[in-house]
PDB file of C-alpha atoms and ligand atoms in Angstrom:
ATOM      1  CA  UNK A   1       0.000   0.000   0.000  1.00 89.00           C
ATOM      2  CA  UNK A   2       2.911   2.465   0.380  1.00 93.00           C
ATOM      3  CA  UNK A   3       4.273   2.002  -2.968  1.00 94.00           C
ATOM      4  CA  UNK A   4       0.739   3.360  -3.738  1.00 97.00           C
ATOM      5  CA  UNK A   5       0.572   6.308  -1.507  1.00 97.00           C
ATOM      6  CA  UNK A   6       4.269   7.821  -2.278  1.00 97.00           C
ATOM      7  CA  UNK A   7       2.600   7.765  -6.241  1.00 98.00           C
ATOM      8  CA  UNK A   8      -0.266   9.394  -5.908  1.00 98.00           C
ATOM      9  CA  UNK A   9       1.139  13.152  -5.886  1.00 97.00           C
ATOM     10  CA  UNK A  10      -0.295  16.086  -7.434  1.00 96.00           C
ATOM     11  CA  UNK A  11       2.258  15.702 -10.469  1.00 97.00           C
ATOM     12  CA  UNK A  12       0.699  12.220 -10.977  1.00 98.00           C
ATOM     13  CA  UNK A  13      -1.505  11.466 -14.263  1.00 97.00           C
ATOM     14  CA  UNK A  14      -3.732   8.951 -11.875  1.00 98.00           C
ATOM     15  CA  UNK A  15      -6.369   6.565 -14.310  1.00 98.00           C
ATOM     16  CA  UNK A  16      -9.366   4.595 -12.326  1.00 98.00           C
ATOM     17  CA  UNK A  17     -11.375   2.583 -14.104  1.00 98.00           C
ATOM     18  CA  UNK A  18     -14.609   1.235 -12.492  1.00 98.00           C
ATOM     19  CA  UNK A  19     -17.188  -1.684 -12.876  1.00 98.00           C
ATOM     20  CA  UNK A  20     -20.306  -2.822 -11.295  1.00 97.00           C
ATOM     21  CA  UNK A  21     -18.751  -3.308  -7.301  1.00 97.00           C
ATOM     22  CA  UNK A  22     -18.139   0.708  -6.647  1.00 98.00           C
ATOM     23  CA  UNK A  23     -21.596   0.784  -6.741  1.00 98.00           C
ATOM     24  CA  UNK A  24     -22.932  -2.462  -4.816  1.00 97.00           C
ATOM     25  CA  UNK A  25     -22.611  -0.624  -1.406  1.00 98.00           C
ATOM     26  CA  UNK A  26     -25.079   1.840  -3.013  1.00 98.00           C
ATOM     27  CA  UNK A  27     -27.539  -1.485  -3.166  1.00 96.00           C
ATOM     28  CA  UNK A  28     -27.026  -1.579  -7.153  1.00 96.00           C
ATOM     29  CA  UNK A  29     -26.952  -5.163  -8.335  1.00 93.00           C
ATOM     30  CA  UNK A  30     -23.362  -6.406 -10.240  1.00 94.00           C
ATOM     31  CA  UNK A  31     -23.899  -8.345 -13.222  1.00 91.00           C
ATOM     32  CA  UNK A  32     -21.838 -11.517 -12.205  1.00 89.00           C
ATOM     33  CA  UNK A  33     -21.544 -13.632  -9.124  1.00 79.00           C
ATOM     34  CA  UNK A  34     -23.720 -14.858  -7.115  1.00 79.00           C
ATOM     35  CA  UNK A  35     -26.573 -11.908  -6.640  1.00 82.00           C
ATOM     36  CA  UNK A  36     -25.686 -10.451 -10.199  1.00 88.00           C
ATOM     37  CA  UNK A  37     -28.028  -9.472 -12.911  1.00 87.00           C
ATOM     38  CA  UNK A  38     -26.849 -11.987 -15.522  1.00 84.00           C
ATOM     39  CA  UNK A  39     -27.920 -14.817 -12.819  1.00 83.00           C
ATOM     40  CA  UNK A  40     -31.635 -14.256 -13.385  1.00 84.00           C
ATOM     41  CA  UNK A  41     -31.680 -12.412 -16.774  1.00 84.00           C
ATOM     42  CA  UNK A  42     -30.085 -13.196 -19.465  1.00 86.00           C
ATOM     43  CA  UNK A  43     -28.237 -10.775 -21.681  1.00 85.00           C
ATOM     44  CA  UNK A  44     -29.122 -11.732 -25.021  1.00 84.00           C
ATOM     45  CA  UNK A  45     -32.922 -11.119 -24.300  1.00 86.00           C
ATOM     46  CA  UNK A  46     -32.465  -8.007 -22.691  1.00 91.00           C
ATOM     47  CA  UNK A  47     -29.201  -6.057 -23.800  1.00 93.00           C
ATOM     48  CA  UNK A  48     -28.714  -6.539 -27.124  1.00 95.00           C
ATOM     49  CA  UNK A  49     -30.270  -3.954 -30.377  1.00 96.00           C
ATOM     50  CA  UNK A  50     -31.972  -7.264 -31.615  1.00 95.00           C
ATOM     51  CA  UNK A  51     -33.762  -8.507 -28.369  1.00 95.00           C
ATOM     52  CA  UNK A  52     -35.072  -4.024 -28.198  1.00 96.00           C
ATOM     53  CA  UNK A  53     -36.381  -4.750 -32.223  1.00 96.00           C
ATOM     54  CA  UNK A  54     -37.866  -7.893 -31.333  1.00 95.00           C
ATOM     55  CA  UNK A  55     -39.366  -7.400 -27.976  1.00 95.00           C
ATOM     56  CA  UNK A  56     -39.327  -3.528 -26.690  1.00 96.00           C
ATOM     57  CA  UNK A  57     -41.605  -3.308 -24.391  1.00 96.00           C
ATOM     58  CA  UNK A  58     -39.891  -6.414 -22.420  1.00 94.00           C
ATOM     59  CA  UNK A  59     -36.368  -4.252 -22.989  1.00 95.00           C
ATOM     60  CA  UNK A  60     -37.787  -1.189 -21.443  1.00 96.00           C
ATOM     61  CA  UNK A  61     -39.323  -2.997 -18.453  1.00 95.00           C
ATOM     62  CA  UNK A  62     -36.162  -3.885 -17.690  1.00 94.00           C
ATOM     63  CA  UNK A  63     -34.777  -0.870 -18.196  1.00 96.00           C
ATOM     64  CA  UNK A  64     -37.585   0.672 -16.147  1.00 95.00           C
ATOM     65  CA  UNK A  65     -37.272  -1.466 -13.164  1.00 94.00           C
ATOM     66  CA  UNK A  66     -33.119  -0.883 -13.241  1.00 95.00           C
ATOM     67  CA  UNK A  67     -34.178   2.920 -13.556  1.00 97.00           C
ATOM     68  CA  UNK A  68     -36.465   2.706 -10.713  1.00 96.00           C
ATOM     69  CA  UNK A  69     -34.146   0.868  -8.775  1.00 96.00           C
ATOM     70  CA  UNK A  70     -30.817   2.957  -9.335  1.00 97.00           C
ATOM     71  CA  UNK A  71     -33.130   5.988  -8.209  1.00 97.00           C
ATOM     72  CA  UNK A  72     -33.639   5.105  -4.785  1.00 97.00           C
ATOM     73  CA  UNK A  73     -29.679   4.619  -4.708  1.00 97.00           C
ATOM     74  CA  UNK A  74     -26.769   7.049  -3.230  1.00 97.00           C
ATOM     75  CA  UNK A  75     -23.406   7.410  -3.431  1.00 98.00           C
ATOM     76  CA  UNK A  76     -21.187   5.292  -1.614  1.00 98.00           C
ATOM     77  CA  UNK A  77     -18.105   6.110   0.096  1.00 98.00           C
ATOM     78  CA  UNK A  78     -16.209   4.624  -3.115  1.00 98.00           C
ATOM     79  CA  UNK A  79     -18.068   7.318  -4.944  1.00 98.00           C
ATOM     80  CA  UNK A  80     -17.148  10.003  -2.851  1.00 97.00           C
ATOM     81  CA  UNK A  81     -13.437   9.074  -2.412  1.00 97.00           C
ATOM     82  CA  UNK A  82     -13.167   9.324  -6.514  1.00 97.00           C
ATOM     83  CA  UNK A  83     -14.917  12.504  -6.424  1.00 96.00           C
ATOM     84  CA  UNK A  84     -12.637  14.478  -4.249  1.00 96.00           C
ATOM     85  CA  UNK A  85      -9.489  12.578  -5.701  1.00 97.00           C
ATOM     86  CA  UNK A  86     -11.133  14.612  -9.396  1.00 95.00           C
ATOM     87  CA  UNK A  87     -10.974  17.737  -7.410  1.00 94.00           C
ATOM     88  CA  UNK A  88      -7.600  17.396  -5.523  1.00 95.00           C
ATOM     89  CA  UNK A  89      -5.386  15.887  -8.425  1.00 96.00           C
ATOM     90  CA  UNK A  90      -5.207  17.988 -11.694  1.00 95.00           C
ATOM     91  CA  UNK A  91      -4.570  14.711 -13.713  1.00 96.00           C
ATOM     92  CA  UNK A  92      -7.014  12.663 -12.185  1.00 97.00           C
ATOM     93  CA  UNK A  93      -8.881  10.771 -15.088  1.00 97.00           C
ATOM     94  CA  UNK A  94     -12.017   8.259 -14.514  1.00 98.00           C
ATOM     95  CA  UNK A  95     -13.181   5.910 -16.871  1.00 98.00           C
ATOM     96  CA  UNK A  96     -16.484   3.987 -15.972  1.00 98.00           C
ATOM     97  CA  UNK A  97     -18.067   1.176 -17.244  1.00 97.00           C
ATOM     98  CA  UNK A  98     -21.173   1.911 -14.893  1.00 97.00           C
ATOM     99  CA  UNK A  99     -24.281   3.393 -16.154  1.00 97.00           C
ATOM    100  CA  UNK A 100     -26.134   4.526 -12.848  1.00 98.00           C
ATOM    101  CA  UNK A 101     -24.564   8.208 -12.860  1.00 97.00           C
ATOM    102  CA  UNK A 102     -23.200   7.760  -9.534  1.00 97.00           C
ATOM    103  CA  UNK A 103     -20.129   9.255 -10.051  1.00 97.00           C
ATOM    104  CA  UNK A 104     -21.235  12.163 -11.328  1.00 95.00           C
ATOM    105  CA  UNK A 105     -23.623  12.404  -8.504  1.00 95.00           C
ATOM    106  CA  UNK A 106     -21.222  12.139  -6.125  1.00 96.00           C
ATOM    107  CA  UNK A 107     -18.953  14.724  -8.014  1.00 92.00           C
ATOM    108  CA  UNK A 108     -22.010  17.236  -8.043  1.00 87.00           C
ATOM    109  CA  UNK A 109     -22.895  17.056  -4.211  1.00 77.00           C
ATOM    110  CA  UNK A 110     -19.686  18.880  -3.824  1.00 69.00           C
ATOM    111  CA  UNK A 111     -18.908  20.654  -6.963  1.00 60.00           C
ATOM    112  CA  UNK A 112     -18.151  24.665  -6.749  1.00 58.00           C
ATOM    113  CA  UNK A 113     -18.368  27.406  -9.053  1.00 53.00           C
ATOM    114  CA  UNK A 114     -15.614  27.659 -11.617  1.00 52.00           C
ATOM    115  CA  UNK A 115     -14.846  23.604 -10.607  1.00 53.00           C
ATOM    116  CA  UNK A 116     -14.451  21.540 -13.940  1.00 50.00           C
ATOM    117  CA  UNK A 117     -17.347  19.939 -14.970  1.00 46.00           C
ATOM    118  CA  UNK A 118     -18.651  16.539 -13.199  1.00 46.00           C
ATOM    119  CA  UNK A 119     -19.437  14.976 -16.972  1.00 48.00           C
ATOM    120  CA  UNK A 120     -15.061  14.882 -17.247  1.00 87.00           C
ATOM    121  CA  UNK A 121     -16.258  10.892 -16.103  1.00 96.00           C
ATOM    122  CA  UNK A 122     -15.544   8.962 -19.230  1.00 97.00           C
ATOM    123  CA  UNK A 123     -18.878   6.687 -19.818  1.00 97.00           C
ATOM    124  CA  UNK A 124     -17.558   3.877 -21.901  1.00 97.00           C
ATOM    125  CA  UNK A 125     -21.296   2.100 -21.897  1.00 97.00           C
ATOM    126  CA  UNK A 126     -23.379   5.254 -21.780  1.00 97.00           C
ATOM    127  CA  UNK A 127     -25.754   6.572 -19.789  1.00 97.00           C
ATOM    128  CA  UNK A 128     -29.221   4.963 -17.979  1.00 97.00           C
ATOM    129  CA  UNK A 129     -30.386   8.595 -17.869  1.00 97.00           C
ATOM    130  CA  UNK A 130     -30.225   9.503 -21.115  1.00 97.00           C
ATOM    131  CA  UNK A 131     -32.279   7.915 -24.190  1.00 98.00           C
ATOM    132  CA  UNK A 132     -31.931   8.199 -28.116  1.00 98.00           C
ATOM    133  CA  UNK A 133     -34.588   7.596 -31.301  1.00 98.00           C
ATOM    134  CA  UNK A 134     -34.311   4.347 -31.995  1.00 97.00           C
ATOM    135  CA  UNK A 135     -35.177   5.078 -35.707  1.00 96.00           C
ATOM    136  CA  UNK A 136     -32.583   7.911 -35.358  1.00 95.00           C
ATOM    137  CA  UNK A 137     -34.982  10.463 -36.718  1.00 97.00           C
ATOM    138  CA  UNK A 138     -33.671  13.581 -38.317  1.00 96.00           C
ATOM    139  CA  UNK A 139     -35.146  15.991 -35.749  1.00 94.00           C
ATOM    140  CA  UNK A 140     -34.256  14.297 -32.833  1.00 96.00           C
ATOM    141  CA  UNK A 141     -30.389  15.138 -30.812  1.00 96.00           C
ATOM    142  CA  UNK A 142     -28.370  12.166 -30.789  1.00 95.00           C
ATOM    143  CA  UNK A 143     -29.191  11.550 -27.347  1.00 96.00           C
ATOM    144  CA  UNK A 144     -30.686  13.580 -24.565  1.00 97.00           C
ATOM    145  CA  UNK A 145     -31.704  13.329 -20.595  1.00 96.00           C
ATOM    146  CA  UNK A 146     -34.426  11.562 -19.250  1.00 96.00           C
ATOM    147  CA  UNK A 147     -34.707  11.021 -16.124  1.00 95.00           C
ATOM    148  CA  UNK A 148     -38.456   9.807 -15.832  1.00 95.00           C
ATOM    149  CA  UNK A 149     -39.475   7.104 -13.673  1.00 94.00           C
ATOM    150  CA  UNK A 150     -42.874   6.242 -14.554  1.00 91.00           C
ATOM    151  CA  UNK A 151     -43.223   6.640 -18.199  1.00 92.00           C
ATOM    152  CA  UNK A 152     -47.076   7.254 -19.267  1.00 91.00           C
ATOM    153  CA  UNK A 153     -46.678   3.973 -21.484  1.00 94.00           C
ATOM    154  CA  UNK A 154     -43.689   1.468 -22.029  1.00 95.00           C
ATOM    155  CA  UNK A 155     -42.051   1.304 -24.216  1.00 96.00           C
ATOM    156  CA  UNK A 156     -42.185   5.369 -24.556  1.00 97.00           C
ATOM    157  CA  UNK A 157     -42.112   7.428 -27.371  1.00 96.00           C
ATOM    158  CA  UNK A 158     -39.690   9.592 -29.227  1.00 97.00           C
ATOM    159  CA  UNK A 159     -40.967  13.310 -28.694  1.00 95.00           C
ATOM    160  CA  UNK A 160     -39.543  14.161 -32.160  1.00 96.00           C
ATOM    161  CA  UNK A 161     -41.241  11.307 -34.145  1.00 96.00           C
ATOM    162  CA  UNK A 162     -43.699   9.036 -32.120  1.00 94.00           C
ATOM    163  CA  UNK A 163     -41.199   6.190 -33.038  1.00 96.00           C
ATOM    164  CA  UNK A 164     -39.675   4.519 -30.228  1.00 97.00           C
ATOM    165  CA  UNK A 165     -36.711   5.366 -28.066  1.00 97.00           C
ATOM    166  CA  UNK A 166     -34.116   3.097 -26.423  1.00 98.00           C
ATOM    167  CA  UNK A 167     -31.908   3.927 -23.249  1.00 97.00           C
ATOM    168  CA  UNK A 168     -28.649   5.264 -24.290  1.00 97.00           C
ATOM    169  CA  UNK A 169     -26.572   2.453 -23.311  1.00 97.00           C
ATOM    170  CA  UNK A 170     -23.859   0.433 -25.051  1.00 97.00           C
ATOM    171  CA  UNK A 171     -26.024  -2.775 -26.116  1.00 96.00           C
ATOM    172  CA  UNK A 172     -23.700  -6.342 -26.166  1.00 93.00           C
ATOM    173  CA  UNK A 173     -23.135  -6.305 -30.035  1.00 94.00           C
ATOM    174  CA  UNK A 174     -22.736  -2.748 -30.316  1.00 96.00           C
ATOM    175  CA  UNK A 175     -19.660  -0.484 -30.876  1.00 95.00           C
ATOM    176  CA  UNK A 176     -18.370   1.901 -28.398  1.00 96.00           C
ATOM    177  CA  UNK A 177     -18.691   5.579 -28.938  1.00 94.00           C
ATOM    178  CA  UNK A 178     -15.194   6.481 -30.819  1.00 95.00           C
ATOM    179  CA  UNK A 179     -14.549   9.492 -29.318  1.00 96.00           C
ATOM    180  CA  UNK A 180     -14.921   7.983 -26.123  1.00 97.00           C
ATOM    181  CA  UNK A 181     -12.612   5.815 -26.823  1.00 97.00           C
ATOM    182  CA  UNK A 182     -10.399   7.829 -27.931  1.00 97.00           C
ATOM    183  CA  UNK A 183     -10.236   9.525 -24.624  1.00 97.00           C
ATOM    184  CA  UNK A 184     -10.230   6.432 -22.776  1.00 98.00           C
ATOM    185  CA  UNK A 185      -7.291   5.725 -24.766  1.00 97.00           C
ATOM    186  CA  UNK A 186      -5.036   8.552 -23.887  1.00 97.00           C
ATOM    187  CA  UNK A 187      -6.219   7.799 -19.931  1.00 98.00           C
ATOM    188  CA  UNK A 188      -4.899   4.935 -20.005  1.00 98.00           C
ATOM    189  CA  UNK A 189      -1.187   6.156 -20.678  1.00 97.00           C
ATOM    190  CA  UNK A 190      -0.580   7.246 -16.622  1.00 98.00           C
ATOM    191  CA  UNK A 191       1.499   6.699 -13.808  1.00 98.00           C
ATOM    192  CA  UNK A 192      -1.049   5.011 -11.813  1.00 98.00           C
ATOM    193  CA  UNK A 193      -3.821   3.075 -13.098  1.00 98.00           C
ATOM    194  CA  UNK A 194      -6.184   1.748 -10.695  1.00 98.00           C
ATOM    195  CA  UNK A 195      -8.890  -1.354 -11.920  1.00 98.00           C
ATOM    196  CA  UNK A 196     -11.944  -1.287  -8.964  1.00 98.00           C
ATOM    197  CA  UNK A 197     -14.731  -2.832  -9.063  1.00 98.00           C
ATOM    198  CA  UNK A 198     -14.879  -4.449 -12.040  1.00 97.00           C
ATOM    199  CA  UNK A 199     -14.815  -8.531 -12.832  1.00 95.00           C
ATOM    200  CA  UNK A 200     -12.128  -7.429 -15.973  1.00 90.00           C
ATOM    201  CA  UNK A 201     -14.006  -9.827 -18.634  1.00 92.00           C
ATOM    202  CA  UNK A 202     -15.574  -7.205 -20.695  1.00 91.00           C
ATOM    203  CA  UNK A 203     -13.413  -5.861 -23.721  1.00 92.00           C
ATOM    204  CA  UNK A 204     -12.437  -3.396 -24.203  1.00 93.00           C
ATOM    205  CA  UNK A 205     -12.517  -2.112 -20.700  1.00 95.00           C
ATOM    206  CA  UNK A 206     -10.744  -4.858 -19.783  1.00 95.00           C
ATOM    207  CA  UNK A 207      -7.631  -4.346 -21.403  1.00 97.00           C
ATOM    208  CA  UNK A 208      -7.080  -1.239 -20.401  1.00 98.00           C
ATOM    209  CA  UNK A 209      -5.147  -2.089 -17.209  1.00 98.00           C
ATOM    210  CA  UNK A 210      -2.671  -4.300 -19.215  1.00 97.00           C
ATOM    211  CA  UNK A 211      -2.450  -1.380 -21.853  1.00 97.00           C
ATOM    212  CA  UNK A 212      -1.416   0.807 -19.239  1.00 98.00           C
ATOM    213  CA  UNK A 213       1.392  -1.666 -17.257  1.00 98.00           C
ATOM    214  CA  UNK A 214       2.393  -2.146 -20.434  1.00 97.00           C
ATOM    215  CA  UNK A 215       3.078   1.918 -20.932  1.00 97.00           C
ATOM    216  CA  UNK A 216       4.607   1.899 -17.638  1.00 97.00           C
ATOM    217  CA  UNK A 217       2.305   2.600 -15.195  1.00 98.00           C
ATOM    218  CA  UNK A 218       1.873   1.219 -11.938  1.00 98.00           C
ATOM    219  CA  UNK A 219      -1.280  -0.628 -11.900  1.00 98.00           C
ATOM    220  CA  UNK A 220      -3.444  -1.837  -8.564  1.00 98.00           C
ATOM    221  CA  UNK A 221      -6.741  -3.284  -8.260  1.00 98.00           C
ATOM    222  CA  UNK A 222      -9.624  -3.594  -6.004  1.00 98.00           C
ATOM    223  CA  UNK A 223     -11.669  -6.134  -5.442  1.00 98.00           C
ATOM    224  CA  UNK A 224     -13.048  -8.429  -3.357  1.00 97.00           C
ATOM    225  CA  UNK A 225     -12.352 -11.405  -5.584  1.00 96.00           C
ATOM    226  CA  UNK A 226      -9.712 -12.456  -7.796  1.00 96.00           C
ATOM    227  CA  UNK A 227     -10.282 -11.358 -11.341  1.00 96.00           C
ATOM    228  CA  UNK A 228      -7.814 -12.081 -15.002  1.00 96.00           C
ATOM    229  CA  UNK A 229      -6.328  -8.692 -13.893  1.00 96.00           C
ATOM    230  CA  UNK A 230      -5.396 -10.007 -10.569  1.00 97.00           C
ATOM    231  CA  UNK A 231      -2.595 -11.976 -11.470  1.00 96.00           C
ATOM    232  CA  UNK A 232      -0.918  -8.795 -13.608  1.00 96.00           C
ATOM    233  CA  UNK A 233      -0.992  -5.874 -12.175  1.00 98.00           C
ATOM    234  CA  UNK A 234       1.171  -4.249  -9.570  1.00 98.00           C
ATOM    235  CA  UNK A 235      -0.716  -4.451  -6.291  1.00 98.00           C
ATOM    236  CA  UNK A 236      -3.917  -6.203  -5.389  1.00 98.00           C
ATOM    237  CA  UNK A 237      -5.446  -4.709  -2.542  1.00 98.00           C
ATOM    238  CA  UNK A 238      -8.635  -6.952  -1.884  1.00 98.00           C
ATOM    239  CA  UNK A 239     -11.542  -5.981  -0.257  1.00 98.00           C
ATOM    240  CA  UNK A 240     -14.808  -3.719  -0.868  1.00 98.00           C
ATOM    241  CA  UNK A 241     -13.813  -0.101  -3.005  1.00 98.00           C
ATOM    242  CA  UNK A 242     -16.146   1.797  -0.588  1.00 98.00           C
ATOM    243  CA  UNK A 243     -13.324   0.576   2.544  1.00 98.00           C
ATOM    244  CA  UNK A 244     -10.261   0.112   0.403  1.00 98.00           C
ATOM    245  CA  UNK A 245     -10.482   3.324  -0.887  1.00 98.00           C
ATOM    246  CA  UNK A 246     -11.049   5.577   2.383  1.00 98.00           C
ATOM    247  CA  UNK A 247      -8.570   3.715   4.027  1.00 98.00           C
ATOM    248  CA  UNK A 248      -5.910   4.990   0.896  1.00 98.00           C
ATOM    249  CA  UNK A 249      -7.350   8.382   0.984  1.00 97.00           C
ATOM    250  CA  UNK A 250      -6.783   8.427   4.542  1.00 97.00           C
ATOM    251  CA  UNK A 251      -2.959   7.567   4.180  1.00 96.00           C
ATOM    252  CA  UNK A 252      -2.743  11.236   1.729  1.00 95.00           C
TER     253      UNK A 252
HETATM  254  P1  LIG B 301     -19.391  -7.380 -12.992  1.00 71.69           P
HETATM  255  O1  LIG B 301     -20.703  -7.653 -12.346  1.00 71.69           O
HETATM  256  O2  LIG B 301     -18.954  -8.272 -14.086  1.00 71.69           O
HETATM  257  O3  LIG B 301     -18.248  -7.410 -11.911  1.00 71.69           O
HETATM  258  C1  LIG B 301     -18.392  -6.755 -10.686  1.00 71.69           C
HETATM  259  C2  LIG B 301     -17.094  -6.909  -9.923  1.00 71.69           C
HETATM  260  O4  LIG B 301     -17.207  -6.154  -8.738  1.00 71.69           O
HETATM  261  C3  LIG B 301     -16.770  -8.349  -9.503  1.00 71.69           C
HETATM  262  O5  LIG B 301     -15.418  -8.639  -9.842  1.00 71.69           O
HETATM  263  C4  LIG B 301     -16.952  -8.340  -7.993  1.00 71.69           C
HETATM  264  O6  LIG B 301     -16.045  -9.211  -7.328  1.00 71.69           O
HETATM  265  C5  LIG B 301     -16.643  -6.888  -7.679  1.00 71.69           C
HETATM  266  N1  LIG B 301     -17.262  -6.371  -6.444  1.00 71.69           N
HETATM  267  C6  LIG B 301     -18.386  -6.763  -5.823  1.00 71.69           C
HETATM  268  N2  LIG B 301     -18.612  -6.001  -4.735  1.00 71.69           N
HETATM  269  C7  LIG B 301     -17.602  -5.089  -4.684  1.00 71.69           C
HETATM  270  C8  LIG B 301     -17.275  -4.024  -3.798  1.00 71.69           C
HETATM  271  N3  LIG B 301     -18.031  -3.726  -2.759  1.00 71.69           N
HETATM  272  N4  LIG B 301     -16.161  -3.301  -4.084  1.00 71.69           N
HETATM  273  C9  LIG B 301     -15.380  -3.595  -5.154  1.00 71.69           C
HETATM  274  N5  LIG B 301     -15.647  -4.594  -6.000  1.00 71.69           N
HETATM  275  C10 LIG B 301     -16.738  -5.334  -5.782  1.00 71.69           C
HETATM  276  O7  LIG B 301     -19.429  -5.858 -13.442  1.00 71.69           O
HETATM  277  P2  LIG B 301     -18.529  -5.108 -14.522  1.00 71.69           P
HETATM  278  O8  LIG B 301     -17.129  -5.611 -14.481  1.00 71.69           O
HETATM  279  O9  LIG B 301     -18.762  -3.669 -14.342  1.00 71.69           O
HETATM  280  O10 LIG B 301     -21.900  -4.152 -19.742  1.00 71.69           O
HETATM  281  O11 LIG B 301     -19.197  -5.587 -15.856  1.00 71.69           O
HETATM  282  C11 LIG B 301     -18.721  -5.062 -17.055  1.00 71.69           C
HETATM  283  C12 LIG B 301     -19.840  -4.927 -18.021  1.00 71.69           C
HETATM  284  O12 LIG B 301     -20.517  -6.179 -18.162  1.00 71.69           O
HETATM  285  C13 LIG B 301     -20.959  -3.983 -17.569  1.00 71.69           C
HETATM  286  O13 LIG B 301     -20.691  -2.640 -17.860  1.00 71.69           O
HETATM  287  C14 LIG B 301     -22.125  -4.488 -18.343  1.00 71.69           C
HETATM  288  C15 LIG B 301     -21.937  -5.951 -18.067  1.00 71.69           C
HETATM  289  O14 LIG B 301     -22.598  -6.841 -18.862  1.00 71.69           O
HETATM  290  C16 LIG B 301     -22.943  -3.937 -20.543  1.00 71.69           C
HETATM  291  O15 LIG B 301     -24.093  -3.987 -20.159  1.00 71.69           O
HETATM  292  C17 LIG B 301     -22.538  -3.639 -21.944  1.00 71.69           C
END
């Protein structure tokens, strides 16, 4: 744990990248092990664009009921650490592969005037708040906010067309947003590049902490179980982010 603390310095270009566990002390559900998602549901019917063309309606309940659920959830300590490590380190970068808005949440219960803006986060799978036209109709933005709970009818309708509209979430199938990418890419090249929270088996968020080693930086990750990553990277602190994480911020 001291090699860690001595590196993260103001100079430091610090990279986290987070999965589903930051945010299971919240009380939102991780896709694998035991209690996770993909346990009762299965991905194919319910995350992909052909199971939305097929069945919408069975999609959006889904969707609905995740919506719902994330809703009644707040930030964890996790949450909070990263926050005020994106305010106290000018090169602090965070990539997430988590939906919920959490992080930005957490980032906005403290944010200032003049502070940089909360949506720096770098959503590689998009956003549960925000929905697109699924026809992608010419009057319609490419995406947009929606934070409705109770839609008047599921699955709802595009405001700009009457078609239909889908959450604006990276389906399994689909291709990530390049320019996030892009910026995902040129987080990764740091000094310290930190893997929490995340099971490390979805691409290509998963390579990311082997990119980085590879570049030179000195990689950790958190987590209560062993993941592929675990046997790579630099340090392995195991053990729940919204612990592990105080406990470092309390060594700064
Ligand atoms: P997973 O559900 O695959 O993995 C969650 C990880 O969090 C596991 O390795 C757990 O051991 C760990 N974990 C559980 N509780 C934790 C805690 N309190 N603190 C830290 N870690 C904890 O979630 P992701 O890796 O995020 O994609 O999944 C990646 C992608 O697969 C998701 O974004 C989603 C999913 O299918 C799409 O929907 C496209």
């Amino acid at each position: 744990m001291q090699d860690l603390i001595k590196r993260l310095t103001p100079e430091a270009r610090i990279t986290v990248l987070t999965g589903a566990g930051v945010s299971a002390a919240s009380g939102v559900p991780t896709f694998r092990g035991n209690d996770g998602l993909w346990k009762n549901f299965r991905p194919e019917a319910l995350a992909t664009a052909d199971a939305f063309g097929r069945d919408p309606k069975l999609v959006w309940e889904w969707y609905h009921w995740r919506r719902f659920r994330i809703s009644t959830c707040e930030p964890n300590a996790a949450h909070h650490v990263l926050a005020e490590w994106g305010r106290r380190f000018p090169n602090f970068k965070l990539i997430t592969q988590n939906v919920d808005g959490l992080h930005e949440k957490a980032a906005s219960a403290k944010a200032t005037v003049g502070q940089a803006p909360v949506n720096d986060v770098i959503r590689l799978h998009g956003s549960i708040w925000e929905v697109s036209c699924w026809g992608g109709c010419a009057n319609s933005p490419r995406r947009w906010r929606d934070e409705t709970i109770e839609f008047a009818e599921l699955p709802p309708k595009c405001p700009y067309c009457d078609g239909l509209i889908r959450p604006s979430v990276v389906w399994f199938g689909e291709t990530l947003e390049s320019n996030v990418v892009d910026r995902a890419m040129r987080a990764v090249h740091c000094d310290v590049f930190m893997t929490i929270g995340t099971s490390a088996v979805v691409y290509p968020a998963a390579a990311f902490v082997e990119q980085a080693r590879r570049q030179g930086a000195f990689t950790v990750e958190i987590n209560p179980e062993a993941t592929p990553a675990s046997t790579t990277v630099d340090l392995v602190l195991k053990g729940g982010a919204e612990t592990v994480l105080p406990d470092i911020a309390a060594c700064l």
